[in-house]
Amino acid sequence: MAIEFSRNITFGQYLSLESPLHRLDPRVKLVATGLLMVALVLSRSFTALAIGLLVAALVQVLSRVPLGYTLRGMRLLVNTLLIVISFQVLFYPTPVTIYWQWWVLSLSLEGLLQGLLLMIRVVLLYHLVSMLLFTTSLVELADGIDTLFGPLKRLGLPVNELVMTFVIALRFVPLLVAELERLVKAQAARGERLDTGGPIVRARKLGALLVPLFVSAFDRAEKLTTAMNARCYRGGQGRTKRRVLRMGSADWFALLATVALAGAMFAAGRMGLP
Amino acid sequence: MLSVTNLAFAYNAGKPDAIPALRGVSFTVAPGELVAVLGQNGSGKSTLARLLAGILTPTSGSFSVDGVAATEEHLWEIRRRVGMVFQRPDDQLITNVVVDDVAFGPENLGLPRAEIEARVSESLAALGLEALRHKQISELSGGEKQRVAIAGVLAMRPSYLILDEPTTMLPPAMARQVVRLAHELRDRQGLAVLHITHFMHEVVGFDRLIVLDAGQILMDGPPREVFARGDELRAIGLEVPRVTELGRRLRARGVELPETVLSPEELATALAGYGGRASERVGEEERLAGLEHNADVDSPPPRSAPLIEAIDLQFTYMEGTPLAQPALRGLSCAIYEGETVAILGGTQAGKSTLIDFFAGLRRPEPGQLRFAGTDVRDPTFDSEALARAVSIVFQQPETQLIEETVGKDVAFVPRRRGLAPAESRALVEQALTAVGLDYETFRLRYVYALSGGQKRRVAIAGALAAQPRVLILDEPVAGLDPRGRSELARLIGNLSRRDDLTVIIVGNSIDELAELADPAIVLHEGQATMAGPLRELLRRADELYAMGLDLSEPARIALALRPHFPTLPTAVLTLDELEHALAEQLGLPPPAEPWPSSSPATSPSAST
């Protein structure tokens, strides 16, 4: 039995490595992630997804994040997706090339292709967001979003406060994972092991951990609020920033390349490529 | 000038269930003054800190900071002028990179960019954190995180810095660094520091001590004055530094000493006149030391196979990720049935990981773990039996209690094992009695309403109710005040004398708990580097020190006295032993009253 969730739940984790991707302007990373996500969601062709896979591979290499680490973080998502998508495949409404059929259930070429497309698309979306978070520190992320959505402040939207909330929520993910790890260990030490029993029993055992987990999360949130207050945080009003966001040539290049790739993905669908 | 007038605070003020925490305190702190606020848990010291930092609003009374009255209107100015560092750095670090976090305060103040940059660099330099500037906070050690937290406050340029028990959760070596830092900040930056603590040895060099009890100021004066009132301090659950206590005892035996001795150096100077007598005795001392050493060697107790044996254990956290952190690097050790073993080591030595293995919470791979002679990976091994045999009490177990009431929580394991209610009840009663809690009084108490020390006892009772053969306690007294510590130590002492129970105590210093153990195993960087009787290990004090392990306070005092008394043994565990050894050096007659023998008095003639 190995109780080490933080090794497998990587979402929201920042990795302070030295890489070209880490050095990019956070605004570029945010815009690029956004563009590529839109292109992925709109893409209906394998060619577009192939470009998407290429981009993902490129980003993975440029980030210097070990591939194993990225993949391990995806295991949970892929497992869940497999279950969801298998339903979609089985219940595919208009099958043509049918391999197997029983009542309303069928296994068809169309259904399988559709399922595969969906799978690749979701995995790529998740990969993009993971890469953004792996390579961008919380403050960079906050500064980036704050600048990009800055104009909305004129409409009376508390942009800075919303960004701060978002960023702190992200910061809590690894902390809560560690806390969960601690609780599971404490229970295991008293004979309540999570890895025994059927799926329902396990789910119930995990459920029993949610209450202490939330109690601890609220406790932490309260302490963090106190600490922020003690350091004079009072919203975005009158707040300044240490970081200067400046677009360099690499940033412009990355932005242009993303626009081109996203455009290509979009065009591939339009031109009726498979 | 920070001036406080009749400051009072009650939780739920104005309601029938109001709990007064501070009952009207008045004092002033001058700029650049180094003040310690002392008191046991619940004395109101943390409440005071929160009031002064503008986090809580006083129920009555007032205070002002350099002329600015603490009112709603000046709240932010007060918060800027009075910086606060909390007990746990994890609760106050807001971002995930060092430099960003230090910049958070100045950014909130709306300073221009260049000014922020200047202040951040200045604060990082003041705390020696330049090299960690771009490090991720989760990669830092506890002490480093605490320094980042202080740097973040410093960057706001406060005039008063409150440190709210910053050392309670740190290993002693790091705690000493933080205290040294408080001195440096005062000396170099002219900051006034209010250091809140219940560790007396930390504050001997301070300008002034304020002692709180039950929400009121009991004493306010320089350390020498405060520590002269040892009996009063003890009455409110505090203590005097060990060296002060030693001085008092020697004085009582007729040695000419100042009334209050604050440091080993001071004691050494005061005893300088007595030096001559010791040197006459050198020959005899050496002969005795040799004799005792021989006696130790030829009496190893005949032993059966070890109960738990680790062979070349290896483990890495976050293996295969950029955050990988090796914890065990080929560790081997053995633990025998019925022993009380101390597993000692500095931070990152691998202590907590090792006991996870002992409790069967990790699979040894690579490496081997044998329990009662069988490899735990052997298909015939009954891992259920291991889980039954080993009970573990983690660090700060109070946060891990499962049930709502004391009785239910202690009965958790017996109930899970399906014991009959009467049987389970008997076990719970036994376990609660063993930790000094009355069954009838505490059975129905709500866990959340207990004090920190009581919760910890409930956690230990819960472990005992599982009827283990092995009880593992991970830093059981960390974070408790002196009274809580000594009560729990006494209790663990009782447990360790039971023949049917193997007790494993994990710790980071040779303290009152390690004294209970025989033998001790020292871990360093994931390996067992020394093992043997504690007294024997103490002879290699310098090596222990190099491994980040803290010596017992008597041993540290002995080391400091060594230049004046070259033959003074340093392998002393208790103050009694040190007193005895020192009395011998000084040629004092034996004490009139019978020898206080809480621990078997051993011949202290062993010389390093």
PDB file of C-alpha atoms in Angstrom, chain A residues 34-228:
ATOM      1  CA  GLY A  34      -7.225  30.079 -24.741  1.00  0.00           C
ATOM      2  CA  LEU A  35      -6.775  30.060 -28.515  1.00  0.00           C
ATOM      3  CA  LEU A  36      -5.706  26.440 -28.648  1.00  0.00           C
ATOM      4  CA  MET A  37      -8.573  25.409 -26.376  1.00  0.00           C
ATOM      5  CA  VAL A  38     -11.110  27.106 -28.649  1.00  0.00           C
ATOM      6  CA  ALA A  39      -9.504  25.515 -31.709  1.00  0.00           C
ATOM      7  CA  LEU A  40      -9.637  22.090 -30.028  1.00  0.00           C
ATOM      8  CA  VAL A  41     -13.251  22.426 -28.995  1.00  0.00           C
ATOM      9  CA  LEU A  42     -14.277  23.527 -32.497  1.00  0.00           C
ATOM     10  CA  SER A  43     -12.182  20.921 -34.306  1.00  0.00           C
ATOM     11  CA  ARG A  44     -14.115  18.116 -35.921  1.00  0.00           C
ATOM     12  CA  SER A  45     -11.350  16.493 -37.955  1.00  0.00           C
ATOM     13  CA  PHE A  46      -8.496  14.119 -37.247  1.00  0.00           C
ATOM     14  CA  THR A  47      -6.102  16.400 -39.073  1.00  0.00           C
ATOM     15  CA  ALA A  48      -6.884  19.197 -36.607  1.00  0.00           C
ATOM     16  CA  LEU A  49      -6.375  16.847 -33.695  1.00  0.00           C
ATOM     17  CA  ALA A  50      -3.110  15.665 -35.227  1.00  0.00           C
ATOM     18  CA  ILE A  51      -1.927  19.270 -35.250  1.00  0.00           C
ATOM     19  CA  GLY A  52      -3.156  19.518 -31.667  1.00  0.00           C
ATOM     20  CA  LEU A  53      -1.105  16.466 -30.704  1.00  0.00           C
ATOM     21  CA  LEU A  54       1.914  17.993 -32.387  1.00  0.00           C
ATOM     22  CA  VAL A  55       1.454  21.211 -30.427  1.00  0.00           C
ATOM     23  CA  ALA A  56       1.075  19.224 -27.205  1.00  0.00           C
ATOM     24  CA  ALA A  57       4.297  17.338 -27.912  1.00  0.00           C
ATOM     25  CA  LEU A  58       6.107  20.581 -28.669  1.00  0.00           C
ATOM     26  CA  VAL A  59       4.825  22.231 -25.486  1.00  0.00           C
ATOM     27  CA  GLN A  60       5.762  19.150 -23.469  1.00  0.00           C
ATOM     28  CA  VAL A  61       9.333  19.257 -24.770  1.00  0.00           C
ATOM     29  CA  LEU A  62       9.681  23.016 -24.343  1.00  0.00           C
ATOM     30  CA  SER A  63       8.433  22.853 -20.739  1.00  0.00           C
ATOM     31  CA  ARG A  64      11.200  20.433 -19.644  1.00  0.00           C
ATOM     32  CA  VAL A  65       8.589  18.748 -17.420  1.00  0.00           C
ATOM     33  CA  PRO A  66       9.257  14.995 -17.368  1.00  0.00           C
ATOM     34  CA  LEU A  67       6.737  13.174 -19.558  1.00  0.00           C
ATOM     35  CA  GLY A  68       6.138  10.572 -16.848  1.00  0.00           C
ATOM     36  CA  TYR A  69       5.050  13.255 -14.425  1.00  0.00           C
ATOM     37  CA  THR A  70       2.547  14.696 -16.894  1.00  0.00           C
ATOM     38  CA  LEU A  71       1.183  11.275 -17.793  1.00  0.00           C
ATOM     39  CA  ARG A  72       0.835  10.159 -14.193  1.00  0.00           C
ATOM     40  CA  GLY A  73      -1.291  13.210 -13.506  1.00  0.00           C
ATOM     41  CA  MET A  74      -3.589  12.216 -16.349  1.00  0.00           C
ATOM     42  CA  ARG A  75      -4.247   8.678 -15.215  1.00  0.00           C
ATOM     43  CA  LEU A  76      -7.277   9.561 -13.113  1.00  0.00           C
ATOM     44  CA  LEU A  77      -8.778  11.649 -15.915  1.00  0.00           C
ATOM     45  CA  VAL A  78      -8.227   8.976 -18.545  1.00  0.00           C
ATOM     46  CA  ASN A  79      -9.806   6.288 -16.363  1.00  0.00           C
ATOM     47  CA  THR A  80     -12.885   8.426 -15.781  1.00  0.00           C
ATOM     48  CA  LEU A  81     -13.070   9.324 -19.460  1.00  0.00           C
ATOM     49  CA  LEU A  82     -12.919   5.659 -20.486  1.00  0.00           C
ATOM     50  CA  ILE A  83     -16.034   4.913 -18.459  1.00  0.00           C
ATOM     51  CA  VAL A  84     -17.938   7.962 -19.732  1.00  0.00           C
ATOM     52  CA  ILE A  85     -16.940   7.445 -23.339  1.00  0.00           C
ATOM     53  CA  SER A  86     -17.730   3.745 -23.363  1.00  0.00           C
ATOM     54  CA  PHE A  87     -21.362   4.734 -22.698  1.00  0.00           C
ATOM     55  CA  GLN A  88     -21.244   7.190 -25.555  1.00  0.00           C
ATOM     56  CA  VAL A  89     -19.868   4.539 -27.873  1.00  0.00           C
ATOM     57  CA  LEU A  90     -22.400   1.905 -26.862  1.00  0.00           C
ATOM     58  CA  PHE A  91     -25.380   4.250 -27.178  1.00  0.00           C
ATOM     59  CA  TYR A  92     -24.233   5.836 -30.472  1.00  0.00           C
ATOM     60  CA  PRO A  93     -27.542   6.800 -32.160  1.00  0.00           C
ATOM     61  CA  THR A  94     -26.829   6.336 -35.886  1.00  0.00           C
ATOM     62  CA  PRO A  95     -24.428   3.446 -36.366  1.00  0.00           C
ATOM     63  CA  VAL A  96     -23.618   2.394 -39.948  1.00  0.00           C
ATOM     64  CA  THR A  97     -20.677  -0.013 -39.883  1.00  0.00           C
ATOM     65  CA  ILE A  98     -21.775  -2.271 -37.049  1.00  0.00           C
ATOM     66  CA  TYR A  99     -19.485  -4.849 -35.436  1.00  0.00           C
ATOM     67  CA  TRP A 100     -21.800  -5.985 -32.663  1.00  0.00           C
ATOM     68  CA  GLN A 101     -25.372  -5.103 -31.638  1.00  0.00           C
ATOM     69  CA  TRP A 102     -27.782  -5.946 -28.822  1.00  0.00           C
ATOM     70  CA  TRP A 103     -31.032  -4.052 -28.133  1.00  0.00           C
ATOM     71  CA  VAL A 104     -30.119  -0.303 -28.276  1.00  0.00           C
ATOM     72  CA  LEU A 105     -26.477  -1.043 -27.631  1.00  0.00           C
ATOM     73  CA  SER A 106     -24.027  -1.294 -30.468  1.00  0.00           C
ATOM     74  CA  LEU A 107     -20.364  -1.204 -31.283  1.00  0.00           C
ATOM     75  CA  SER A 108     -19.804   0.660 -34.528  1.00  0.00           C
ATOM     76  CA  LEU A 109     -16.964   2.258 -36.435  1.00  0.00           C
ATOM     77  CA  GLU A 110     -18.675   5.665 -36.213  1.00  0.00           C
ATOM     78  CA  GLY A 111     -19.229   5.370 -32.484  1.00  0.00           C
ATOM     79  CA  LEU A 112     -15.637   4.303 -31.867  1.00  0.00           C
ATOM     80  CA  LEU A 113     -14.237   7.115 -34.003  1.00  0.00           C
ATOM     81  CA  GLN A 114     -16.446   9.648 -32.251  1.00  0.00           C
ATOM     82  CA  GLY A 115     -15.344   8.324 -28.880  1.00  0.00           C
ATOM     83  CA  LEU A 116     -11.693   8.443 -29.859  1.00  0.00           C
ATOM     84  CA  LEU A 117     -12.034  12.044 -31.055  1.00  0.00           C
ATOM     85  CA  LEU A 118     -13.653  13.061 -27.792  1.00  0.00           C
ATOM     86  CA  MET A 119     -11.007  11.274 -25.781  1.00  0.00           C
ATOM     87  CA  ILE A 120      -8.129  12.944 -27.595  1.00  0.00           C
ATOM     88  CA  ARG A 121      -9.800  16.320 -27.393  1.00  0.00           C
ATOM     89  CA  VAL A 122     -10.408  16.201 -23.638  1.00  0.00           C
ATOM     90  CA  VAL A 123      -6.938  14.847 -22.921  1.00  0.00           C
ATOM     91  CA  LEU A 124      -5.382  17.610 -25.025  1.00  0.00           C
ATOM     92  CA  LEU A 125      -7.450  20.286 -23.260  1.00  0.00           C
ATOM     93  CA  TYR A 126      -6.344  18.967 -19.891  1.00  0.00           C
ATOM     94  CA  HIS A 127      -2.755  18.808 -21.061  1.00  0.00           C
ATOM     95  CA  LEU A 128      -2.830  22.454 -22.142  1.00  0.00           C
ATOM     96  CA  VAL A 129      -4.159  23.657 -18.796  1.00  0.00           C
ATOM     97  CA  SER A 130      -1.717  21.429 -16.881  1.00  0.00           C
ATOM     98  CA  MET A 131       1.192  22.815 -18.882  1.00  0.00           C
ATOM     99  CA  LEU A 132       0.079  26.370 -18.194  1.00  0.00           C
ATOM    100  CA  LEU A 133      -0.036  25.648 -14.453  1.00  0.00           C
ATOM    101  CA  PHE A 134       3.211  23.618 -14.380  1.00  0.00           C
ATOM    102  CA  THR A 135       5.139  26.480 -15.941  1.00  0.00           C
ATOM    103  CA  THR A 136       3.497  29.610 -14.522  1.00  0.00           C
ATOM    104  CA  SER A 137       3.816  30.656 -10.892  1.00  0.00           C
ATOM    105  CA  LEU A 138       0.713  31.864  -9.077  1.00  0.00           C
ATOM    106  CA  VAL A 139       1.686  35.523  -9.127  1.00  0.00           C
ATOM    107  CA  GLU A 140       2.602  35.427 -12.821  1.00  0.00           C
ATOM    108  CA  LEU A 141      -0.748  33.831 -13.487  1.00  0.00           C
ATOM    109  CA  ALA A 142      -2.556  36.434 -11.392  1.00  0.00           C
ATOM    110  CA  ASP A 143      -0.677  39.311 -13.037  1.00  0.00           C
ATOM    111  CA  GLY A 144      -1.390  37.897 -16.473  1.00  0.00           C
ATOM    112  CA  ILE A 145      -5.116  37.433 -15.932  1.00  0.00           C
ATOM    113  CA  ASP A 146      -5.318  40.764 -14.169  1.00  0.00           C
ATOM    114  CA  THR A 147      -3.812  42.605 -17.155  1.00  0.00           C
ATOM    115  CA  LEU A 148      -5.794  40.709 -19.759  1.00  0.00           C
ATOM    116  CA  PHE A 149      -9.115  41.257 -18.022  1.00  0.00           C
ATOM    117  CA  GLY A 150      -8.135  44.694 -16.723  1.00  0.00           C
ATOM    118  CA  PRO A 151     -10.538  46.513 -19.086  1.00  0.00           C
ATOM    119  CA  LEU A 152     -13.464  44.794 -17.348  1.00  0.00           C
ATOM    120  CA  LYS A 153     -12.662  46.818 -14.235  1.00  0.00           C
ATOM    121  CA  ARG A 154     -14.281  49.769 -15.977  1.00  0.00           C
ATOM    122  CA  LEU A 155     -17.529  47.828 -15.976  1.00  0.00           C
ATOM    123  CA  GLY A 156     -17.289  47.641 -12.219  1.00  0.00           C
ATOM    124  CA  LEU A 157     -16.107  44.032 -12.072  1.00  0.00           C
ATOM    125  CA  PRO A 158     -13.763  43.329  -9.118  1.00  0.00           C
ATOM    126  CA  VAL A 159     -11.185  41.700 -11.401  1.00  0.00           C
ATOM    127  CA  ASN A 160      -8.313  41.690  -8.934  1.00  0.00           C
ATOM    128  CA  GLU A 161     -10.393  40.123  -6.166  1.00  0.00           C
ATOM    129  CA  LEU A 162     -11.704  37.448  -8.518  1.00  0.00           C
ATOM    130  CA  VAL A 163      -8.199  36.674  -9.728  1.00  0.00           C
ATOM    131  CA  MET A 164      -6.924  36.469  -6.160  1.00  0.00           C
ATOM    132  CA  THR A 165      -9.741  34.059  -5.268  1.00  0.00           C
ATOM    133  CA  PHE A 166      -8.940  31.902  -8.266  1.00  0.00           C
ATOM    134  CA  VAL A 167      -5.236  31.865  -7.543  1.00  0.00           C
ATOM    135  CA  ILE A 168      -5.730  30.965  -3.899  1.00  0.00           C
ATOM    136  CA  ALA A 169      -8.121  28.189  -4.861  1.00  0.00           C
ATOM    137  CA  LEU A 170      -5.326  26.817  -7.047  1.00  0.00           C
ATOM    138  CA  ARG A 171      -2.835  27.117  -4.221  1.00  0.00           C
ATOM    139  CA  PHE A 172      -5.137  25.027  -2.053  1.00  0.00           C
ATOM    140  CA  VAL A 173      -5.156  22.018  -4.377  1.00  0.00           C
ATOM    141  CA  PRO A 174      -1.724  20.617  -3.431  1.00  0.00           C
ATOM    142  CA  LEU A 175      -2.322  21.536   0.223  1.00  0.00           C
ATOM    143  CA  LEU A 176      -5.599  19.652   0.336  1.00  0.00           C
ATOM    144  CA  VAL A 177      -4.044  16.682  -1.398  1.00  0.00           C
ATOM    145  CA  ALA A 178      -1.348  16.607   1.280  1.00  0.00           C
ATOM    146  CA  GLU A 179      -3.987  16.941   3.978  1.00  0.00           C
ATOM    147  CA  LEU A 180      -5.989  14.066   2.500  1.00  0.00           C
ATOM    148  CA  GLU A 181      -2.824  12.001   2.482  1.00  0.00           C
ATOM    149  CA  ARG A 182      -2.300  12.731   6.163  1.00  0.00           C
ATOM    150  CA  LEU A 183      -5.880  11.796   7.067  1.00  0.00           C
ATOM    151  CA  VAL A 184      -5.803   8.569   5.080  1.00  0.00           C
ATOM    152  CA  LYS A 185      -2.554   7.628   6.797  1.00  0.00           C
ATOM    153  CA  ALA A 186      -3.979   8.401  10.219  1.00  0.00           C
ATOM    154  CA  GLN A 187      -7.023   6.244   9.521  1.00  0.00           C
ATOM    155  CA  ALA A 188      -4.948   3.467   8.022  1.00  0.00           C
ATOM    156  CA  ALA A 189      -2.880   3.460  11.185  1.00  0.00           C
ATOM    157  CA  ARG A 190      -6.066   2.753  13.116  1.00  0.00           C
ATOM    158  CA  GLY A 191      -6.994  -0.132  10.887  1.00  0.00           C
ATOM    159  CA  GLU A 192      -9.315   1.735   8.521  1.00  0.00           C
ATOM    160  CA  ARG A 193      -7.663   0.997   5.203  1.00  0.00           C
ATOM    161  CA  LEU A 194      -8.951   2.637   2.051  1.00  0.00           C
ATOM    162  CA  ASP A 195      -7.664  -0.055  -0.265  1.00  0.00           C
ATOM    163  CA  THR A 196      -9.825  -2.866   1.079  1.00  0.00           C
ATOM    164  CA  GLY A 197     -13.460  -3.653   0.318  1.00  0.00           C
ATOM    165  CA  GLY A 198     -15.540  -3.270  -2.816  1.00  0.00           C
ATOM    166  CA  PRO A 199     -15.936  -0.024  -4.742  1.00  0.00           C
ATOM    167  CA  ILE A 200     -18.979   1.069  -2.710  1.00  0.00           C
ATOM    168  CA  VAL A 201     -17.282   0.412   0.613  1.00  0.00           C
ATOM    169  CA  ARG A 202     -14.230   2.324  -0.601  1.00  0.00           C
ATOM    170  CA  ALA A 203     -16.326   5.233  -1.779  1.00  0.00           C
ATOM    171  CA  ARG A 204     -18.022   5.357   1.611  1.00  0.00           C
ATOM    172  CA  LYS A 205     -14.678   5.316   3.397  1.00  0.00           C
ATOM    173  CA  LEU A 206     -13.421   8.140   1.212  1.00  0.00           C
ATOM    174  CA  GLY A 207     -16.652  10.030   1.885  1.00  0.00           C
ATOM    175  CA  ALA A 208     -16.029   9.801   5.609  1.00  0.00           C
ATOM    176  CA  LEU A 209     -12.800  11.709   5.040  1.00  0.00           C
ATOM    177  CA  LEU A 210     -14.531  14.638   3.361  1.00  0.00           C
ATOM    178  CA  VAL A 211     -15.817  16.158   6.583  1.00  0.00           C
ATOM    179  CA  PRO A 212     -12.423  16.424   8.304  1.00  0.00           C
ATOM    180  CA  LEU A 213     -10.947  17.542   4.988  1.00  0.00           C
ATOM    181  CA  PHE A 214     -13.406  20.410   4.663  1.00  0.00           C
ATOM    182  CA  VAL A 215     -12.997  21.357   8.303  1.00  0.00           C
ATOM    183  CA  SER A 216      -9.288  21.618   7.736  1.00  0.00           C
ATOM    184  CA  ALA A 217      -9.770  23.542   4.471  1.00  0.00           C
ATOM    185  CA  PHE A 218     -11.983  26.116   6.174  1.00  0.00           C
ATOM    186  CA  ASP A 219      -9.543  26.399   9.020  1.00  0.00           C
ATOM    187  CA  ARG A 220      -6.709  27.036   6.591  1.00  0.00           C
ATOM    188  CA  ALA A 221      -8.770  29.514   4.593  1.00  0.00           C
ATOM    189  CA  GLU A 222      -9.505  31.472   7.740  1.00  0.00           C
ATOM    190  CA  LYS A 223      -5.863  31.533   8.778  1.00  0.00           C
ATOM    191  CA  LEU A 224      -4.805  32.618   5.311  1.00  0.00           C
ATOM    192  CA  THR A 225      -7.352  35.446   5.329  1.00  0.00           C
ATOM    193  CA  THR A 226      -5.967  36.617   8.655  1.00  0.00           C
ATOM    194  CA  ALA A 227      -2.437  36.468   7.301  1.00  0.00           C
ATOM    195  CA  MET A 228      -3.424  38.428   4.185  1.00  0.00           C
TER     196      MET A 228
END
